[in-house]
């Protein structure tokens, strides 16, 4: 409402929810984030961590939850695509 309809892309909301749903996989994702940031860059560390979360979650949660995580990640991906297309038009 205050950002002129240019909200975020839900990454922090996803991360916070994931931390509650599967804390062990989230902690391992943080390790990957820090390691990837040290070796490559923060952007690549973030990508490594986010895209590894469903794989890590498979070890600790039922497959139905992992499917839900994948569905949410697809929605977030669509939001990134939307923002990229909007940026190209302006």
mmCIF file of C-alpha atoms in Angstrom:
data_model
loop_
_atom_site.group_PDB
_atom_site.id
_atom_site.type_symbol
_atom_site.label_atom_id
_atom_site.label_comp_id
_atom_site.label_asym_id
_atom_site.label_seq_id
_atom_site.Cartn_x
_atom_site.Cartn_y
_atom_site.Cartn_z
ATOM 1 C CA UNK A 1 0.000 0.000 0.000
ATOM 2 C CA UNK A 2 2.869 2.384 0.766
ATOM 3 C CA UNK A 3 5.201 1.186 -1.992
ATOM 4 C CA UNK A 4 3.027 2.198 -4.914
ATOM 5 C CA UNK A 5 2.080 -1.431 -5.575
ATOM 6 C CA UNK A 6 5.673 -2.479 -5.968
ATOM 7 C CA UNK A 7 5.973 -5.021 -3.200
ATOM 8 C CA UNK A 8 8.678 -7.542 -2.548
ATOM 9 C CA UNK A 9 9.025 -10.949 -4.050
ATOM 10 C CA UNK A 10 8.247 -12.998 -0.934
ATOM 11 C CA UNK A 11 11.741 -14.399 -0.344
ATOM 12 C CA UNK A 12 11.975 -13.417 3.323
ATOM 13 C CA UNK A 13 8.425 -14.602 3.984
ATOM 14 C CA UNK A 14 9.280 -17.936 2.366
ATOM 15 C CA UNK A 15 12.490 -18.227 4.393
ATOM 16 C CA UNK A 16 10.735 -17.441 7.672
ATOM 17 C CA UNK A 17 7.987 -19.951 6.991
ATOM 18 C CA UNK A 18 10.476 -22.576 5.928
ATOM 19 C CA UNK A 19 12.462 -22.034 9.135
ATOM 20 C CA UNK A 20 9.334 -22.975 11.087
ATOM 21 C CA UNK A 21 8.285 -25.883 8.861
ATOM 22 C CA UNK A 22 11.694 -27.590 8.650
ATOM 23 C CA UNK A 23 14.274 -25.964 10.944
ATOM 24 C CA UNK A 24 17.015 -28.542 10.339
ATOM 25 C CA UNK A 25 16.914 -28.124 6.554
ATOM 26 C CA UNK A 26 16.784 -24.340 7.056
ATOM 27 C CA UNK A 27 19.922 -24.445 9.214
ATOM 28 C CA UNK A 28 21.719 -26.525 6.582
ATOM 29 C CA UNK A 29 20.581 -24.019 3.965
ATOM 30 C CA UNK A 30 22.131 -21.223 6.023
ATOM 31 C CA UNK A 31 25.403 -23.149 6.079
ATOM 32 C CA UNK A 32 25.245 -23.381 2.277
ATOM 33 C CA UNK A 33 24.435 -19.668 2.084
ATOM 34 C CA UNK A 34 27.495 -18.697 4.096
ATOM 35 C CA UNK A 35 29.790 -21.181 2.338
ATOM 36 C CA UNK A 36 28.580 -20.119 -1.108
ATOM 37 C CA UNK A 37 28.980 -16.473 -0.167
ATOM 38 C CA UNK A 38 32.562 -17.034 0.924
ATOM 39 C CA UNK A 39 33.530 -19.066 -2.129
ATOM 40 C CA UNK A 40 31.570 -17.213 -4.830
ATOM 41 C CA UNK A 41 29.381 -14.220 -3.931
ATOM 42 C CA UNK A 42 26.356 -13.498 -1.769
ATOM 43 C CA UNK A 43 24.055 -13.715 -4.797
ATOM 44 C CA UNK A 44 25.358 -17.187 -5.709
ATOM 45 C CA UNK A 45 25.306 -18.282 -2.074
ATOM 46 C CA UNK A 46 21.664 -17.259 -1.862
ATOM 47 C CA UNK A 47 20.770 -19.164 -5.009
ATOM 48 C CA UNK A 48 22.619 -22.235 -3.782
ATOM 49 C CA UNK A 49 20.798 -22.146 -0.451
ATOM 50 C CA UNK A 50 17.315 -21.458 -1.793
ATOM 51 C CA UNK A 51 17.388 -24.068 -4.536
ATOM 52 C CA UNK A 52 18.824 -26.705 -2.189
ATOM 53 C CA UNK A 53 16.063 -26.295 0.411
ATOM 54 C CA UNK A 54 13.598 -28.789 -1.135
ATOM 55 C CA UNK A 55 16.380 -31.354 -1.548
ATOM 56 C CA UNK A 56 17.441 -30.892 2.067
ATOM 57 C CA UNK A 57 13.812 -30.990 3.179
ATOM 58 C CA UNK A 58 13.409 -34.449 1.597
ATOM 59 C CA UNK A 59 15.635 -35.863 4.338
ATOM 60 C CA UNK A 60 13.542 -34.469 7.190
ATOM 61 C CA UNK A 61 9.925 -34.044 6.045
ATOM 62 C CA UNK A 62 7.215 -35.996 4.215
ATOM 63 C CA UNK A 63 7.196 -35.737 0.444
ATOM 64 C CA UNK A 64 3.847 -33.883 0.562
ATOM 65 C CA UNK A 65 5.493 -31.011 2.416
ATOM 66 C CA UNK A 66 8.342 -30.972 -0.079
ATOM 67 C CA UNK A 67 5.803 -30.754 -2.909
ATOM 68 C CA UNK A 68 4.206 -27.789 -1.140
ATOM 69 C CA UNK A 69 7.602 -26.139 -0.838
ATOM 70 C CA UNK A 70 8.173 -26.677 -4.548
ATOM 71 C CA UNK A 71 4.794 -25.142 -5.377
ATOM 72 C CA UNK A 72 5.582 -22.062 -3.286
ATOM 73 C CA UNK A 73 8.973 -21.746 -4.946
ATOM 74 C CA UNK A 74 7.260 -21.829 -8.338
ATOM 75 C CA UNK A 75 4.972 -18.981 -7.302
ATOM 76 C CA UNK A 76 7.964 -16.969 -6.121
ATOM 77 C CA UNK A 77 9.716 -17.738 -9.406
ATOM 78 C CA UNK A 78 6.690 -16.425 -11.286
ATOM 79 C CA UNK A 79 6.872 -13.239 -9.213
ATOM 80 C CA UNK A 80 10.536 -12.801 -10.189
ATOM 81 C CA UNK A 81 9.612 -13.337 -13.833
ATOM 82 C CA UNK A 82 6.834 -10.776 -13.531
ATOM 83 C CA UNK A 83 9.229 -8.222 -12.058
ATOM 84 C CA UNK A 84 11.788 -8.915 -14.792
ATOM 85 C CA UNK A 85 9.207 -8.369 -17.516
ATOM 86 C CA UNK A 86 7.948 -5.195 -15.871
ATOM 87 C CA UNK A 87 11.519 -3.907 -15.670
ATOM 88 C CA UNK A 88 12.039 -4.467 -19.372
ATOM 89 C CA UNK A 89 8.929 -2.513 -20.302
ATOM 90 C CA UNK A 90 9.947 0.640 -18.460
#
